[in-house]
Coordinates of C-alpha atoms and ligand atoms in Angstrom, one line a residue:
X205 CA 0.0 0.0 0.0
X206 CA 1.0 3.7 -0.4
X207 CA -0.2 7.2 0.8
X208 CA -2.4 7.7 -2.4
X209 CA -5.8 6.4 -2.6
X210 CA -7.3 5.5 -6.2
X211 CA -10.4 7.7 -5.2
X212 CA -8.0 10.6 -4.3
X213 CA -6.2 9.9 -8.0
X214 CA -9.3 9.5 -9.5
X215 CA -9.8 13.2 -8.3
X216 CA -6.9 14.8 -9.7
X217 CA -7.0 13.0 -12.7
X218 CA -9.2 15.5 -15.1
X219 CA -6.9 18.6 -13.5
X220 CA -3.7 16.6 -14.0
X221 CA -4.9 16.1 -17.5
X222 CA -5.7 19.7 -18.3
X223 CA -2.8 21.0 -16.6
X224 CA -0.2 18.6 -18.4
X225 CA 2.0 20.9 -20.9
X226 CA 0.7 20.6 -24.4
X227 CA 4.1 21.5 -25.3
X228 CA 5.9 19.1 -23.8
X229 CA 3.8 16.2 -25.4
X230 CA 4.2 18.1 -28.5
X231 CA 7.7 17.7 -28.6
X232 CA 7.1 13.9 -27.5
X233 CA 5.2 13.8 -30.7
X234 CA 7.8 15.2 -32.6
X235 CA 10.7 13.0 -31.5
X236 CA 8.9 9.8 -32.0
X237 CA 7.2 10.9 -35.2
X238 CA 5.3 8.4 -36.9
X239 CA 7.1 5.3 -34.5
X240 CA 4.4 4.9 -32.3
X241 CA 5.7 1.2 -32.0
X242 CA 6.8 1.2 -28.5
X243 CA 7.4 -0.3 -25.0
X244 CA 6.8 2.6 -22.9
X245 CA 7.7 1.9 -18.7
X246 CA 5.6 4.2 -16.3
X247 CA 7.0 4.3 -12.6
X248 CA 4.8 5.0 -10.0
X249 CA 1.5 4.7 -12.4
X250 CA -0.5 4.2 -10.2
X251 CA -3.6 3.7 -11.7
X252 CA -2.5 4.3 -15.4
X253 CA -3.4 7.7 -15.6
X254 CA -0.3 8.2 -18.4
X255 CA -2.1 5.8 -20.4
X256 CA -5.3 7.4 -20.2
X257 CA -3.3 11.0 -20.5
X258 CA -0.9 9.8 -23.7
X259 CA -4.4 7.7 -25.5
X260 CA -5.4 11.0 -27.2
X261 CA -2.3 12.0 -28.5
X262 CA 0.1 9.4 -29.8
X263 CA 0.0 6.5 -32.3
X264 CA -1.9 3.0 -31.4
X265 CA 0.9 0.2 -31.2
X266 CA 2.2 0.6 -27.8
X267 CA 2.9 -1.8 -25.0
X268 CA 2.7 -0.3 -21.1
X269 CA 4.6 -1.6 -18.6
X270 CA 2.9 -0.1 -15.7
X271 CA 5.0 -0.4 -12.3
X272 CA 4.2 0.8 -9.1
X273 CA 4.9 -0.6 -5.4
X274 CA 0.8 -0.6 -4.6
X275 CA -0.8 -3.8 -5.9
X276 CA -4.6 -2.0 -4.8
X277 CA -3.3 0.6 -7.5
X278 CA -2.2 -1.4 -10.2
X279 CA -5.3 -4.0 -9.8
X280 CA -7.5 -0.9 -10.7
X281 CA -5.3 0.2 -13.5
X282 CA -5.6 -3.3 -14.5
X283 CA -9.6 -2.6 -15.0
X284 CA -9.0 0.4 -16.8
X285 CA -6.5 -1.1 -19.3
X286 CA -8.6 -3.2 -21.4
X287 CA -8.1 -2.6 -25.1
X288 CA -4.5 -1.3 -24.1
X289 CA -1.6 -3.7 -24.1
X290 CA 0.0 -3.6 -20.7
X291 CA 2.1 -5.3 -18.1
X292 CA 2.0 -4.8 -14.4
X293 CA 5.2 -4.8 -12.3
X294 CA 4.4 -4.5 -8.4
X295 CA 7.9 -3.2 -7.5
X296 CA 9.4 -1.1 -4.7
X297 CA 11.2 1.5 -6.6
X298 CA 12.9 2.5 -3.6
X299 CA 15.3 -0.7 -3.3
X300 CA 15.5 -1.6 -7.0
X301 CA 15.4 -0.2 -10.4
X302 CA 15.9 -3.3 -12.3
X303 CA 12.0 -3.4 -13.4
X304 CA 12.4 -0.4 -15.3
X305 CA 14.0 -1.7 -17.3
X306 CA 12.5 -5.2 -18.5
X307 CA 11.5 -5.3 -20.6
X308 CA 13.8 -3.0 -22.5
X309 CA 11.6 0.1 -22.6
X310 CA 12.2 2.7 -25.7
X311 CA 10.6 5.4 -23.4
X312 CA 10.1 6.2 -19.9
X313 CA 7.4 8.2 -18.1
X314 CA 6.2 9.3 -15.1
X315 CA 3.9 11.7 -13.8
X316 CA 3.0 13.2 -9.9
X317 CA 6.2 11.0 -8.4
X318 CA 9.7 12.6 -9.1
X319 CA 9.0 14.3 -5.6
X320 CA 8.5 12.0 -3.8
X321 CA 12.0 10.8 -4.4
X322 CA 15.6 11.8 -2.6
X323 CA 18.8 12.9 -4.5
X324 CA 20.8 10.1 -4.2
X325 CA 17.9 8.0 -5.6
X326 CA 17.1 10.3 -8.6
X327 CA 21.3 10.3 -9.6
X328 CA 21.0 6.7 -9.7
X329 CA 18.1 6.8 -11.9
X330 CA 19.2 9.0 -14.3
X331 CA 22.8 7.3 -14.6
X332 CA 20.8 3.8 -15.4
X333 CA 18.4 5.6 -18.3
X334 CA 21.3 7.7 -19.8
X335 CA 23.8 5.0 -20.1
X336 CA 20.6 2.9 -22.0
X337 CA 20.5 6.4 -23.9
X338 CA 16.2 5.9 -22.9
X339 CA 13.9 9.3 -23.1
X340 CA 12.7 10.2 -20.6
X341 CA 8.9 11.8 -20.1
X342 CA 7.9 13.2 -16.5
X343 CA 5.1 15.4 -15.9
X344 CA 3.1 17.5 -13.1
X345 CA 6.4 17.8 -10.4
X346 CA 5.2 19.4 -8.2
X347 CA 7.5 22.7 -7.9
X348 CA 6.2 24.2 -4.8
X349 CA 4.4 27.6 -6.5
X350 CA 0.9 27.2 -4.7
X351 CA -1.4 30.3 -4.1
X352 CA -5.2 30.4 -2.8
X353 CA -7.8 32.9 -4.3
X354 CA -9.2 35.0 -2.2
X355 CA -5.7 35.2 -0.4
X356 CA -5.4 35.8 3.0
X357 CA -2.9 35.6 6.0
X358 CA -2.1 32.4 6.8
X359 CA -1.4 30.8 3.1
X360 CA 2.0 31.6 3.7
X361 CA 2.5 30.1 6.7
X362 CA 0.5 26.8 5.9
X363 CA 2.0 26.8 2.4
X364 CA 5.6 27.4 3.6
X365 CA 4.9 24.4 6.3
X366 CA 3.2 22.5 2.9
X367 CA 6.6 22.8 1.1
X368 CA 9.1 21.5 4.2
X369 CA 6.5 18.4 4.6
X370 CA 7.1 17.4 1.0
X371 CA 10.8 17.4 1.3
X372 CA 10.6 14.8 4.1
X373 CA 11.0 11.1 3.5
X374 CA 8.4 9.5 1.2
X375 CA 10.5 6.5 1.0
X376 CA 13.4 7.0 -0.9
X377 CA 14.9 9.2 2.0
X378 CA 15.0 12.7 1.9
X379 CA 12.2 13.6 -0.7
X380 CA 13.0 16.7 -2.9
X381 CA 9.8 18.1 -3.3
X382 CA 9.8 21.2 -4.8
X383 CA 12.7 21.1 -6.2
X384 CA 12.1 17.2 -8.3
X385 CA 11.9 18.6 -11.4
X386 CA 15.3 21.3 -12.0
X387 CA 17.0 18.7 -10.0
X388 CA 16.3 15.9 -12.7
X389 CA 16.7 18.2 -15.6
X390 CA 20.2 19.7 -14.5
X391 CA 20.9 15.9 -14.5
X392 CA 20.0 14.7 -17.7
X393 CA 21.7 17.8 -19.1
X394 CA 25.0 17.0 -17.1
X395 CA 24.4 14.1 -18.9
X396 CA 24.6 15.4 -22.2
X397 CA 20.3 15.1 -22.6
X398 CA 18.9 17.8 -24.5
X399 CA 15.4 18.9 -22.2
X400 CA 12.2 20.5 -23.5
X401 CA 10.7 21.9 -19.9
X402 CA 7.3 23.9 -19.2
X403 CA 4.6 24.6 -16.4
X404 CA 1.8 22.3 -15.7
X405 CA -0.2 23.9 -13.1
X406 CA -3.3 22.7 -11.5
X407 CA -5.9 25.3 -11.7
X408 CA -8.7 24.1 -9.8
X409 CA -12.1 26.4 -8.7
X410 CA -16.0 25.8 -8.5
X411 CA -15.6 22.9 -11.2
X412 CA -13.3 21.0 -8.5
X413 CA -15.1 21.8 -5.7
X414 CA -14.4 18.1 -4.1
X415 CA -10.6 18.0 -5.4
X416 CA -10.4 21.2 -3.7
X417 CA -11.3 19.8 -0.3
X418 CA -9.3 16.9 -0.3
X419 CA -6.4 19.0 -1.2
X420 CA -6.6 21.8 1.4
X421 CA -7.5 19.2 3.9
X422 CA -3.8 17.6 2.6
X423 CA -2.5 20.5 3.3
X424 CA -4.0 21.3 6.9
X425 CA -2.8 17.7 7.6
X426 CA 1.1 18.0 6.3
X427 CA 1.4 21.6 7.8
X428 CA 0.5 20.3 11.4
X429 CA 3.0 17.6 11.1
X430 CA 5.1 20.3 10.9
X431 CA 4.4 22.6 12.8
X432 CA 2.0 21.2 15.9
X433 CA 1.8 24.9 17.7
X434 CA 0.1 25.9 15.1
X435 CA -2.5 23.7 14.7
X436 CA -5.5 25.8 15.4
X437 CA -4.9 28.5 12.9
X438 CA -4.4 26.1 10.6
X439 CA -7.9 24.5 11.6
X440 CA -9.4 27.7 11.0
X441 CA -7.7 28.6 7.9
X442 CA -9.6 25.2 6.3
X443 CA -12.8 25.9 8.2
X444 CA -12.8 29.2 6.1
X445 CA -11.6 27.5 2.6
X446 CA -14.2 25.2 3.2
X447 CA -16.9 27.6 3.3
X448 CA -15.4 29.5 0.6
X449 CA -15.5 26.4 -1.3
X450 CA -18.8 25.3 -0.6
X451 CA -19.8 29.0 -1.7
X452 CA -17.8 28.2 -5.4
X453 CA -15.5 31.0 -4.3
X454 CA -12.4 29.5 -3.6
X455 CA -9.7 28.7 -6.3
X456 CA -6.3 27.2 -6.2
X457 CA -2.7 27.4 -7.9
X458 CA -0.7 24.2 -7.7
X459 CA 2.7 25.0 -9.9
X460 CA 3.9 21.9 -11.7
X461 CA 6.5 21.1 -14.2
X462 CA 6.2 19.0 -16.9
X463 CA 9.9 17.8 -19.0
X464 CA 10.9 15.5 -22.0
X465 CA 14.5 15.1 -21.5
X466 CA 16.2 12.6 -24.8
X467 CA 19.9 11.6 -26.0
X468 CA 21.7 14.3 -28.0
X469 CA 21.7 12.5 -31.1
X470 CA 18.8 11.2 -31.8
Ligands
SAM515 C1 1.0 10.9 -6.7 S1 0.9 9.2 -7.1 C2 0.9 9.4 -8.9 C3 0.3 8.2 -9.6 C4 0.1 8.3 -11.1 N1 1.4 8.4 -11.8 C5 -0.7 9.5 -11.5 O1 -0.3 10.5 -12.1 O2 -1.9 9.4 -11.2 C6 2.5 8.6 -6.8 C7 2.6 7.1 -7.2 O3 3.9 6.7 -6.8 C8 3.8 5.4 -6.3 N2 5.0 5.1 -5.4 C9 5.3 5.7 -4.3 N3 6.4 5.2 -3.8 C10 6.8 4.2 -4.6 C11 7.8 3.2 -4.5 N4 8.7 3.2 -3.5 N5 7.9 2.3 -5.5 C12 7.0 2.3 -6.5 N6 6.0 3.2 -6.6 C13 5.9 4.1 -5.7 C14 2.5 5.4 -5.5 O4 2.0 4.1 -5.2 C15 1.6 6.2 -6.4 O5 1.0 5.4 -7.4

């Protein structure tokens, strides 16, 4: 099992999908042209939501190799699949990488889980893709631009909390949060990638009323781990985005990043 619930996923899904750069999949487009015939690894799929994200856009003959260390995740993504060729790994990411790549994938993607991993674990990862020379797809990193709308006092001080909590260990060690997504790309350019970068942001109001719960509540919950003092402001910072929300008059600003990083020559 894992922190992230298939009804939580199931949430973000349509505002993950919107807020995934058009440019970036664009420029996945373009490098694969018209070879759509492809073995494409997703780590930490969770429910498949790639697949479901990628269907629209590119070519038919793929094979998904779906991995993911929560078998509740990948037995719904296993409902969702059908008419999609696709492989299940159930695989802790966090001891071994060795799934990734069997079989030998000509892509690999990810979306909503670079932060949740540490340093040392991201180096590793992108020495074993670069010296396979493998692209390398990861969208909505989470890169720790958040605002609320109407603003008031205490988004900074739950929002700063927000941030520390997601550098804290999500089981790879030392998560890196915010700063996933730079991190990885200042990698696979050290590494001689060429990178095509842009925002994803979750823009979420009256239409994601429910989302919008779940994630200030999130927040409320993170912050207080952080700071305990505090945990009455913070209870009545959510009792008033609550009734904001339930009025339709609450929005949110989630600032992702979405990259294609691929070997120089190809
Ligand atoms: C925020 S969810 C994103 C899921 C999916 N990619 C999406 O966009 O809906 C993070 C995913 O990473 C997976 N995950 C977390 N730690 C993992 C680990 N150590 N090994 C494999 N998967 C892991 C979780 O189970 C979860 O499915």
């Amino acid at each position: 099992m894992s922190g992230f619930s298939s009804e939580w996923l199931g949430l973000r899904e349509p505002v993950d999908h919107a807020a995934r750069s058009e440019e970036v999949i664009s420029a996945l487009r373009h490098y694969f042209l018209n070879d759509w015939k492809l073995v494409i690894a997703d780590i930490g799929s969770g429910t498949g939501s790639t697949i479901r994200a990628l269907r629209p856009v590119i070519g038919q003959d793929l094979t998904w190799h779906l991995i993911d260390h929560d078998d509740s995740l990948l037995a719904e993504a296993r409902k969702h699949a059908e008419g999609d060729r696709v492989m299940f790994t159930e695989s802790d990411l966090s001891q071994r990488l060795d799934a990734i790549f069997k079989p030998a994938p000509d892509l690999i993607t990810t979306s909503a889980f670079l932060d949740l991993v540490s340093h040392d674990w991201l180096e590793k990862f992108v020495r074993e893709v670069t010296i396979r020379e493998i692209p390398f797809y990861a969208a909505l990193s989470y890169d720790g631009r958040t605002s609320c709308n109407p603003p008031n006092d205490i988004d900074r001080e739950i929002l700063s909390a927000f941030n520390k909590h997601q550098q804290t260990d999500k089981g790879f060690g030392p998560a890196l949060g915010p700063d996933a997504a730079d991190t990885a790309i200042e990698l696979f350019e050290t590494a001689g990638y060429i990178v095509c970068k842009s925002k994803s942001d979750w823009k979420a109001g009256a239409d994601h009323n429910e989302f919008q719960r779940q994630l200030l509540s999130g927040w409320r919950e993170a912050a207080i781990e952080i700071l305990p003092d505090s945990r009455q402001v913070f209870d009545l910072w959510l009792d008033e985005r609550l009734a904001l929300i339930d009025e339709n008059e609450n929005s949110v600003l989630v600032g992702h990043k979405d990259f294609l990083a691929v070997p120089k020559d190809r």
